[in-house]
């Protein structure tokens, strides 16, 4: 089975006099909260607020966590799915912009809709209850920018909550 390369992030900052510099060049290992044969995540950066701050230097994110932005914040991350791996059905309180970088992934909603997103294709996921499934024989990697959002409010006033996904022990 082919494997995905480590993810690399090059980050920029400013010197004390305002000169632009590359301040970090780091490779990351994925975090596998559901076990080694399941999805792996790398959270490169998160911001608790928008607008985000460009002050200071970038410190590589060492947190091993399932990507979930704060209500007014953002997360920049990747998700890696081995062949035939899938996520649980879940909802995040976020608006997610995604791009499949390698392989393909199936997006499945609790309403029964399914579609395959292939390399180079985009995802706009708007707080729906969904799951991901790699039905292929090669790993899938997609990059995602998650923006914290308000809860979805139905016409009858019901507010939809996020789904907690505890890591496998």
Tab-separated table of C-alpha atoms in Angstrom:
chain	number	residue	atom	x	y	z
A	1	UNK	CA	0.000	0.000	0.000
A	2	UNK	CA	1.262	3.465	-0.836
A	3	UNK	CA	1.645	5.871	2.052
A	4	UNK	CA	1.357	9.623	2.250
A	5	UNK	CA	4.439	11.752	2.920
A	6	UNK	CA	4.768	13.681	6.159
A	7	UNK	CA	3.060	17.046	6.006
A	8	UNK	CA	5.336	20.076	5.925
A	9	UNK	CA	4.395	23.607	6.906
A	10	UNK	CA	6.491	26.653	6.079
A	11	UNK	CA	5.434	29.694	8.120
A	12	UNK	CA	6.411	33.342	7.883
A	13	UNK	CA	6.781	36.112	10.456
A	14	UNK	CA	8.447	39.503	10.875
A	15	UNK	CA	11.669	40.564	12.548
A	16	UNK	CA	11.628	43.328	15.167
A	17	UNK	CA	12.201	45.912	12.389
A	18	UNK	CA	9.347	44.577	10.226
A	19	UNK	CA	11.388	42.551	7.723
A	20	UNK	CA	9.547	39.487	6.426
A	21	UNK	CA	11.199	36.130	7.165
A	22	UNK	CA	10.547	32.408	7.048
A	23	UNK	CA	10.319	31.660	10.738
A	24	UNK	CA	9.449	27.972	10.759
A	25	UNK	CA	9.832	24.950	8.487
A	26	UNK	CA	8.393	21.886	10.206
A	27	UNK	CA	7.284	18.353	9.332
A	28	UNK	CA	4.322	16.944	11.283
A	29	UNK	CA	3.273	13.406	12.204
A	30	UNK	CA	-0.501	12.764	12.124
A	31	UNK	CA	-2.416	12.201	15.354
A	32	UNK	CA	-4.518	8.993	15.220
A	33	UNK	CA	-7.156	9.318	17.979
A	34	UNK	CA	-9.253	6.413	16.699
A	35	UNK	CA	-6.369	3.948	16.311
A	36	UNK	CA	-3.621	3.322	13.721
A	37	UNK	CA	-5.940	2.047	10.962
A	38	UNK	CA	-8.247	5.070	11.182
A	39	UNK	CA	-8.053	8.729	10.183
A	40	UNK	CA	-5.046	10.825	11.179
A	41	UNK	CA	-5.100	14.582	11.762
A	42	UNK	CA	-2.523	17.353	11.764
A	43	UNK	CA	-3.573	20.730	13.150
A	44	UNK	CA	-1.050	23.246	11.813
A	45	UNK	CA	-2.541	26.392	13.233
A	46	UNK	CA	-5.545	27.610	15.111
A	47	UNK	CA	-6.758	31.055	15.983
A	48	UNK	CA	-9.267	31.652	18.760
A	49	UNK	CA	-10.617	34.762	17.011
A	50	UNK	CA	-11.200	36.402	13.649
A	51	UNK	CA	-9.555	38.619	12.688
A	52	UNK	CA	-6.500	36.511	13.499
A	53	UNK	CA	-3.287	38.055	14.771
A	54	UNK	CA	-0.183	38.223	12.565
A	55	UNK	CA	1.939	39.526	15.447
A	56	UNK	CA	4.759	37.492	16.941
A	57	UNK	CA	6.296	34.371	15.448
A	58	UNK	CA	4.596	31.138	14.470
A	59	UNK	CA	4.952	28.383	17.034
A	60	UNK	CA	4.300	24.917	15.586
A	61	UNK	CA	1.100	23.446	16.986
A	62	UNK	CA	2.074	20.532	19.218
A	63	UNK	CA	-1.484	19.764	20.337
A	64	UNK	CA	-2.712	16.300	19.470
A	65	UNK	CA	-6.414	16.897	19.006
A	66	UNK	CA	-9.389	16.292	16.757
A	67	UNK	CA	-9.829	19.500	14.722
A	68	UNK	CA	-12.638	21.653	16.157
A	69	UNK	CA	-12.485	25.451	15.951
A	70	UNK	CA	-13.560	27.709	18.763
A	71	UNK	CA	-16.891	29.490	18.041
A	72	UNK	CA	-15.206	32.637	16.681
A	73	UNK	CA	-11.973	31.001	15.538
A	74	UNK	CA	-10.303	29.009	12.785
A	75	UNK	CA	-8.289	25.818	12.338
A	76	UNK	CA	-5.946	24.900	9.468
A	77	UNK	CA	-5.461	21.127	9.284
A	78	UNK	CA	-5.198	17.963	7.234
A	79	UNK	CA	-7.108	14.703	7.518
A	80	UNK	CA	-5.533	11.467	6.260
A	81	UNK	CA	-7.720	8.412	5.636
A	82	UNK	CA	-6.120	5.033	4.972
A	83	UNK	CA	-7.778	2.815	2.356
A	84	UNK	CA	-11.226	1.618	3.472
A	85	UNK	CA	-11.245	3.815	6.614
A	86	UNK	CA	-14.238	5.887	7.626
A	87	UNK	CA	-15.190	8.387	10.293
A	88	UNK	CA	-18.165	8.222	12.613
A	89	UNK	CA	-21.219	10.295	11.661
A	90	UNK	CA	-20.638	13.728	13.211
A	91	UNK	CA	-21.456	17.433	13.077
A	92	UNK	CA	-19.038	20.280	13.729
A	93	UNK	CA	-20.103	23.833	14.544
A	94	UNK	CA	-18.055	25.144	11.668
A	95	UNK	CA	-18.009	26.130	8.031
A	96	UNK	CA	-15.296	23.995	6.412
A	97	UNK	CA	-13.367	24.693	3.213
A	98	UNK	CA	-11.586	21.563	1.967
A	99	UNK	CA	-9.455	20.398	-0.943
A	100	UNK	CA	-8.581	16.760	-1.618
A	101	UNK	CA	-4.818	16.606	-2.161
A	102	UNK	CA	-4.406	12.842	-2.749
A	103	UNK	CA	-6.760	9.945	-3.370
A	104	UNK	CA	-10.487	10.455	-2.979
A	105	UNK	CA	-13.020	10.558	-0.149
A	106	UNK	CA	-16.767	9.951	0.005
A	107	UNK	CA	-18.905	12.531	1.806
A	108	UNK	CA	-22.024	10.884	3.265
A	109	UNK	CA	-24.822	12.830	5.012
A	110	UNK	CA	-27.337	11.535	7.556
A	111	UNK	CA	-29.995	12.176	4.892
A	112	UNK	CA	-28.435	9.454	2.734
A	113	UNK	CA	-26.704	11.671	0.165
A	114	UNK	CA	-23.273	10.431	-0.973
A	115	UNK	CA	-20.698	11.842	-3.345
A	116	UNK	CA	-17.058	11.129	-4.135
A	117	UNK	CA	-14.616	14.039	-3.950
A	118	UNK	CA	-11.464	13.360	-5.998
A	119	UNK	CA	-7.944	14.792	-6.056
A	120	UNK	CA	-8.051	18.519	-6.760
A	121	UNK	CA	-11.765	18.864	-6.007
A	122	UNK	CA	-13.251	21.148	-3.355
A	123	UNK	CA	-15.518	20.663	-0.350
A	124	UNK	CA	-17.761	23.255	1.312
A	125	UNK	CA	-19.188	21.595	4.417
A	126	UNK	CA	-21.724	23.751	6.299
A	127	UNK	CA	-22.342	22.229	9.720
A	128	UNK	CA	-24.197	19.148	8.475
A	129	UNK	CA	-24.235	15.729	10.132
A	130	UNK	CA	-21.830	13.769	7.938
A	131	UNK	CA	-19.161	11.112	7.709
A	132	UNK	CA	-16.112	10.518	5.519
A	133	UNK	CA	-15.226	7.205	3.898
A	134	UNK	CA	-12.218	6.241	1.798
A	135	UNK	CA	-13.572	3.486	-0.449
A	136	UNK	CA	-10.383	3.338	-2.483
A	137	UNK	CA	-7.208	1.286	-2.287
A	138	UNK	CA	-4.932	4.317	-1.794
A	139	UNK	CA	-4.726	6.778	1.114
A	140	UNK	CA	-6.644	10.053	0.941
A	141	UNK	CA	-5.421	13.378	2.292
A	142	UNK	CA	-7.491	16.509	2.364
A	143	UNK	CA	-6.625	19.910	3.705
A	144	UNK	CA	-9.262	21.901	5.526
A	145	UNK	CA	-9.764	25.380	6.914
A	146	UNK	CA	-12.492	25.258	9.542
A	147	UNK	CA	-14.206	28.484	10.610
A	148	UNK	CA	-16.204	28.423	13.853
A	149	UNK	CA	-19.887	29.038	13.200
A	150	UNK	CA	-23.183	29.561	14.957
A	151	UNK	CA	-25.418	26.546	15.521
A	152	UNK	CA	-27.772	25.628	12.694
A	153	UNK	CA	-31.282	26.749	13.706
A	154	UNK	CA	-34.200	24.908	12.107
A	155	UNK	CA	-37.444	26.653	11.106
A	156	UNK	CA	-39.101	25.302	14.298
A	157	UNK	CA	-36.375	26.894	16.445
A	158	UNK	CA	-34.474	23.674	17.217
A	159	UNK	CA	-30.712	24.290	17.451
A	160	UNK	CA	-28.452	21.531	16.135
A	161	UNK	CA	-25.474	20.722	18.372
A	162	UNK	CA	-22.027	19.458	17.448
A	163	UNK	CA	-21.212	15.790	17.977
A	164	UNK	CA	-18.509	14.861	20.440
A	165	UNK	CA	-16.150	12.206	19.087
A	166	UNK	CA	-14.032	10.870	21.939
A	167	UNK	CA	-10.711	9.315	20.950
A	168	UNK	CA	-10.523	5.531	21.040
A	169	UNK	CA	-8.740	4.308	24.158
